Coordinates of C-alpha atoms in Angstrom, one line a residue:
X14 CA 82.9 206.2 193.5
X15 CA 82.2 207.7 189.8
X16 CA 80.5 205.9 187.4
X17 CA 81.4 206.4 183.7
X18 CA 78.4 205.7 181.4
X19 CA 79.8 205.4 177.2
X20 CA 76.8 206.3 175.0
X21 CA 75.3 203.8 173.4
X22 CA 76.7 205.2 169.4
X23 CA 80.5 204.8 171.0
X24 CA 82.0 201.8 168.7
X25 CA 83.3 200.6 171.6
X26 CA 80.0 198.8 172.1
X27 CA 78.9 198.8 168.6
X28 CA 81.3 198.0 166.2
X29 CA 80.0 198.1 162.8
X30 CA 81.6 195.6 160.2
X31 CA 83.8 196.7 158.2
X32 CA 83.3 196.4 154.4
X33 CA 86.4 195.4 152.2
X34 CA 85.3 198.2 149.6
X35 CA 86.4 200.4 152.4
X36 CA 89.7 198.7 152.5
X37 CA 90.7 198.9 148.9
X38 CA 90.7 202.1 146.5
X39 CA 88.5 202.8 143.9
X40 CA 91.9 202.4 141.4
X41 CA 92.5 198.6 143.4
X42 CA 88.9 197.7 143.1
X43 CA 88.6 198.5 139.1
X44 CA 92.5 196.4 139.0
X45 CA 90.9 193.7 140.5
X46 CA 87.9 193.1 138.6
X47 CA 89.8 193.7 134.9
X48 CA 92.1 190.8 136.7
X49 CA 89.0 188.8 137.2
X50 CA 87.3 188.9 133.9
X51 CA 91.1 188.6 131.8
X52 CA 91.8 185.0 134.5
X53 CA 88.2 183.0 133.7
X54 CA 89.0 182.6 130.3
X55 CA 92.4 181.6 130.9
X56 CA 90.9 179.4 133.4
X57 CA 88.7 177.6 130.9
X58 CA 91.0 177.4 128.0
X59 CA 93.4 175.7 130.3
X60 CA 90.4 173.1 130.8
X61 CA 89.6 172.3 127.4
X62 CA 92.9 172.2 125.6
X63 CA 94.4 168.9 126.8
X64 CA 90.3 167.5 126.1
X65 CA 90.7 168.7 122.7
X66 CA 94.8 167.1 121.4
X67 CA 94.2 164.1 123.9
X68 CA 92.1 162.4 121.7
X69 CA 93.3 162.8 118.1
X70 CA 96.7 161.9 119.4
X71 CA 95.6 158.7 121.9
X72 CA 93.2 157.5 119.3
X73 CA 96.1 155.4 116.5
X74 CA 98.1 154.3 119.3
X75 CA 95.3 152.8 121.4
X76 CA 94.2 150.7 118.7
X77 CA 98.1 149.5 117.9
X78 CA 98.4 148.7 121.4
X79 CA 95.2 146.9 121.7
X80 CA 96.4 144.8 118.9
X81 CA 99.6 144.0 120.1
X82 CA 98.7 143.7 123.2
X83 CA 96.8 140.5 122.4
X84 CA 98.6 139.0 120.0
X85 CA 101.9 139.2 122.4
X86 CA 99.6 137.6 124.7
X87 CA 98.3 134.8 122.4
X88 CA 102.3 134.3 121.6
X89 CA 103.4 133.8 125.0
X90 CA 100.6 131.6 125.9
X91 CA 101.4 129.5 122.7
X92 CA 105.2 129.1 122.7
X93 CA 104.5 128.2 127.0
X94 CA 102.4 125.3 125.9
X95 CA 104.4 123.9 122.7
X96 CA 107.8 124.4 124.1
X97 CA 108.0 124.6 127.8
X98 CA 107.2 121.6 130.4
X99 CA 104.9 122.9 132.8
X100 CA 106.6 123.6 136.6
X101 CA 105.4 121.1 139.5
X102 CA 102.5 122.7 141.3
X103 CA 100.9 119.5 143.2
X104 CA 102.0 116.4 144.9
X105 CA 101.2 114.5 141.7
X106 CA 103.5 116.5 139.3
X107 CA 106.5 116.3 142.1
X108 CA 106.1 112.9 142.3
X109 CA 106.0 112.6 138.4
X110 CA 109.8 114.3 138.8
X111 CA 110.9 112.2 141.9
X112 CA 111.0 109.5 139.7
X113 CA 113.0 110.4 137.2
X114 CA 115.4 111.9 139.9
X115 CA 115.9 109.4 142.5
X116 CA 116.8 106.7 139.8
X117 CA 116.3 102.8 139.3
X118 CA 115.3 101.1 142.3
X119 CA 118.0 99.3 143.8
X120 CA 116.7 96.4 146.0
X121 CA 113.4 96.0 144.5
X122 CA 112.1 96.3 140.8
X123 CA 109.0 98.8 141.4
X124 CA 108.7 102.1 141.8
X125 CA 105.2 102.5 143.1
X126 CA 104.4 106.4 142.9
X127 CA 100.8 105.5 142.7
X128 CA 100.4 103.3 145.4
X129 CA 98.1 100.8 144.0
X130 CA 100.3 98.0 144.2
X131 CA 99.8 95.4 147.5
X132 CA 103.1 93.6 149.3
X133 CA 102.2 90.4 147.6
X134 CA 102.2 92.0 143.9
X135 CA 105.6 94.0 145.0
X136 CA 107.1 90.6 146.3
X137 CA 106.0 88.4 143.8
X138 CA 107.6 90.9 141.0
X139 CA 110.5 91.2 143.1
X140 CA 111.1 86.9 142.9
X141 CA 109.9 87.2 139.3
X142 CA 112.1 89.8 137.9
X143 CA 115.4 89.0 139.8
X144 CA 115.3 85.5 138.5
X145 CA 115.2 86.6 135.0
X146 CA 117.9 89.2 135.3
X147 CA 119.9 86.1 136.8
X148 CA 119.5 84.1 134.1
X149 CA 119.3 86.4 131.0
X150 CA 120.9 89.6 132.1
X151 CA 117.6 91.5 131.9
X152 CA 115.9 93.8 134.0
X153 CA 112.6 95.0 133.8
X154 CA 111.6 98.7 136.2
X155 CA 108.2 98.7 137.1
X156 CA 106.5 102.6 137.8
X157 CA 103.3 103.4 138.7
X158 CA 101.8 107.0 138.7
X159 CA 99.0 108.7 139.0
X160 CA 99.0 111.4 136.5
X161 CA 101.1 112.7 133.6
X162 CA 101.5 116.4 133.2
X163 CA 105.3 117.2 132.1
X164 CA 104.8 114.7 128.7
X165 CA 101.7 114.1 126.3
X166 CA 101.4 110.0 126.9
X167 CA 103.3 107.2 128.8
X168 CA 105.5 106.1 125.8
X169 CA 107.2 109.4 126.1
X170 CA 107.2 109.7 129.8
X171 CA 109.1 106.2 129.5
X172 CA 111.8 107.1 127.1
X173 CA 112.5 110.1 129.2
X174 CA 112.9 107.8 132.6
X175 CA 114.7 105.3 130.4
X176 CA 117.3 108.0 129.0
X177 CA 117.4 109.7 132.8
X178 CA 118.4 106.5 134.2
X179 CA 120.5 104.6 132.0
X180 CA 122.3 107.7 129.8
X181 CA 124.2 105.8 128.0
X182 CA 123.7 102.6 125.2
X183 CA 125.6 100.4 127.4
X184 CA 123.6 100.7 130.3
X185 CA 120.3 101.0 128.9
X186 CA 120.7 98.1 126.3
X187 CA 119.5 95.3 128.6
X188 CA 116.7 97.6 130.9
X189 CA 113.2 97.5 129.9
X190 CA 110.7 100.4 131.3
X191 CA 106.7 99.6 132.3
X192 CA 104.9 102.0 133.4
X193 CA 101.5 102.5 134.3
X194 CA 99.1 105.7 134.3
X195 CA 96.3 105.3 136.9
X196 CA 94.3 108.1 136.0
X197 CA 94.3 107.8 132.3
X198 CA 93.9 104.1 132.4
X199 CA 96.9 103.6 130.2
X200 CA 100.9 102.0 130.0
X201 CA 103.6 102.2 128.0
X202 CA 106.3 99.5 127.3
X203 CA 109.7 100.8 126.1
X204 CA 113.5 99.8 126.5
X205 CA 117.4 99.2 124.8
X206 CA 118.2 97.0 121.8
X207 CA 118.7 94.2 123.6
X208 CA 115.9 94.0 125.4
X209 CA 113.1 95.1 122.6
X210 CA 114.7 91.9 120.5
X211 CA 114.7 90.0 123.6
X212 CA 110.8 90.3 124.0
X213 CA 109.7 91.2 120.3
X214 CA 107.5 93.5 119.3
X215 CA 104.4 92.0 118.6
X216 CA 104.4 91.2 122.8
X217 CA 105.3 94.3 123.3
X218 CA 102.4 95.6 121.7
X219 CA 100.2 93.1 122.8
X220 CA 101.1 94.0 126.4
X221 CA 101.0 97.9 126.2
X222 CA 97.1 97.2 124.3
X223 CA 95.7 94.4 126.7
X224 CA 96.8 93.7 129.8
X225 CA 97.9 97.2 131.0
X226 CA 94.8 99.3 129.6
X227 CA 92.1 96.7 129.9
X228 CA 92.9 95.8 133.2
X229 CA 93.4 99.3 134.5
X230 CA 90.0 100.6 133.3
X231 CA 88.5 98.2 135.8
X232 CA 91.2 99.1 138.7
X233 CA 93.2 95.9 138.8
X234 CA 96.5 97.4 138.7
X235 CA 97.9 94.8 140.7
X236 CA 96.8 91.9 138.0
X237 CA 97.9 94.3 135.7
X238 CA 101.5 94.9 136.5
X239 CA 102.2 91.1 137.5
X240 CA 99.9 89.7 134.3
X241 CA 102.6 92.2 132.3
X242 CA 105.3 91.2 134.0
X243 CA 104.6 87.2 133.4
X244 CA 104.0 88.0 129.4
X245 CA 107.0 90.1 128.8
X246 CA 109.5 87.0 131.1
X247 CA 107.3 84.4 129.0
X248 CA 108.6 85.8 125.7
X249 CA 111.9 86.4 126.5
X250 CA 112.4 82.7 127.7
X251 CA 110.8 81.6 124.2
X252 CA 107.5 80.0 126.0
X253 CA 104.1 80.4 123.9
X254 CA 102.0 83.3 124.5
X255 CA 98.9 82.7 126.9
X256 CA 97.1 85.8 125.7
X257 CA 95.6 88.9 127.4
X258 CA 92.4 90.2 128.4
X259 CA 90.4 92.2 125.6
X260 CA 88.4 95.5 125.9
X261 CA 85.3 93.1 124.0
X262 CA 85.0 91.9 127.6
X263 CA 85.1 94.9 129.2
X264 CA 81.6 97.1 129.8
X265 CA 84.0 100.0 129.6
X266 CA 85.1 102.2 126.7
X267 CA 89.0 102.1 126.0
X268 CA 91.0 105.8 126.0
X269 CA 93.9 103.5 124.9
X270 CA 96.3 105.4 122.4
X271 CA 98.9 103.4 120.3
X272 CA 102.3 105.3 119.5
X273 CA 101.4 106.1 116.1
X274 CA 98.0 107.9 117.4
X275 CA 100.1 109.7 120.1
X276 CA 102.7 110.9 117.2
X277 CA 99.8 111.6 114.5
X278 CA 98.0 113.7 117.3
X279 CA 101.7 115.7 118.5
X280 CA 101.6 116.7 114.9
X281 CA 97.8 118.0 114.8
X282 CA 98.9 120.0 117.8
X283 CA 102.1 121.5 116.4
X284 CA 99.7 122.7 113.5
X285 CA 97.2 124.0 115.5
X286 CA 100.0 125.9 117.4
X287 CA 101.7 127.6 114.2
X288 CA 98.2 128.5 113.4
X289 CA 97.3 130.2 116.6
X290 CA 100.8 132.2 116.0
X291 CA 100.3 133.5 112.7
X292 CA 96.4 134.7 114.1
X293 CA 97.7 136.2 116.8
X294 CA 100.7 137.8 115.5
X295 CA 101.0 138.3 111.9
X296 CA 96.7 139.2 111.6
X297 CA 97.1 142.3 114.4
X298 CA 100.5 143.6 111.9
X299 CA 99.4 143.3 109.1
X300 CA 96.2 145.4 110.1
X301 CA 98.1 147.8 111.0
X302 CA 100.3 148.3 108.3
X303 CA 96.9 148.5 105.8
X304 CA 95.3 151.6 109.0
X305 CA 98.8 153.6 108.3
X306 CA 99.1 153.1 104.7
X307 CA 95.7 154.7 104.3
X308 CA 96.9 157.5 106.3

């Protein structure tokens, strides 16, 4: 048996790398490099042009758009508050509209969203105010809540339940609306013709500024209601007026708004509004218009 023995130079066994200037002509070599130095500047001016127009051309509209960007905002966020009721988002604002949808109570005078009111206030209202719409044609709705978050105060939240459930003069004339705000330690008092000459308005006032507020301040809703209750039938049959509990009694301070407070503040709002508007709005255009005019 033969043995064949390669020398060691055969590239068989050592192959030598093979160089890629062996692999191109001199002609394809020179090509390539002229390609080379002709692409990096092409390369670079392709970096640097959209650097150079971007910002000459971004730098008016950016400032237009950071303008109206915030007055639109201010706008919405304006015309939302002073036009729009807010939209239930808590058990308190659902109940607030489960009143004025599920309509007068019909075997029973109270509507006690709250649930401050004991059996013995509720039954005692009950005998109270059903005697009185039996002999006068009267009724009186009690409503509790705890919070009012669709309407400024109580008087409005009142006229609204009053005008939900009775819609028309004829069925509202006689109906007289109570109703109490827990949280803001507060009640309003409102009603048809008939009723608000039944009662009178210097009771009417009397009750809405004593016996609801005072007596809510210190958490007695149940004296409260009834105490209210026994005023308002006391006037209507012509009896004298025992009085009501005063806030010179009371340790606490009052938060107790009369209708003419709660109108004079609505209309310091709707100012303040229409202010707001012409800041947001009108301020960021007519900047503008001066910034191109100069142009």
């Amino acid at each position: 048996m033969e043995t064949i023995l390669y020398p060691h130079s055969s590239p068989l066994f050592n192959p030598k790398p093979s160089s890629s200037k062996a692999l191109f002509s001199p002609s394809i070599q020179s090509k390539s490099n002229s390609l080379s130095l002709i692409t990096k500047p092409i390369t670079s001016s392709l970096k640097k042009q959209p650097s150079q127009s971007a910002k000459p051309f971004l730098s008016l509209p950016k400032s237009w758009f950071s303008h109206a960007h915030h007055g639109l905002a201010a706008l919405a966020l304006s015309l939302a508050l002073n036009f729009c009721p807010l939209l239930p988002t808590n058990s308190a604002l659902a109940s607030e509209f489960d009143v004025l949808n599920d309509g007068p109570p019909q075997e029973s005078y109270v509507v006690d969203d709250a649930g401050v009111l004991n059996r013995v206030t509720k039954s005692d209202l009950k005998r109270l105010l059903s005697d009185l719409e039996s002999r006068k044609n009267l009724r009186i709705n009690f409503i509790t809540v705890r919070k009012l978050t669709s309407k400024a105060d109580a008087f409005e939240y009142a006229d609204q339940v009053l005008e939900r459930w009775y819609p028309t003069i004829e069925e509202g004339s006689n109906k007289g609306i109570v109703v109490l705000v827990t949280s803001q330690k507060e009640g309003a008092v409102t009603g048809g013709p008939a009723f608000v000459q039944a009662v009178g308005d210097t009771i009417l006032d009397a009750t809405v500024s004593e016996n609801l507020p005072v007596l809510a301040t210190e958490e007695k809703y149940n004296e409260a209601v009834f105490s209210s209750a026994k005023r308002l039938v006391a006037a209507i049959d012509g009896l004298p007026d025992t009085g009501g509990p005063s806030f010179k009694d009371n340790k606490r301070e009052s938060n107790f708004k009369t209708r003419e407070e709660t109108e004079e503040k609505r209309g310091q709002f709707t100012f303040v509004v229409g202010g707001l508007l012409v800041i947001a709005f009108v301020v960021p255009m007519a900047q503008y218009y001066a910034y191109v005019s100069r142009k």
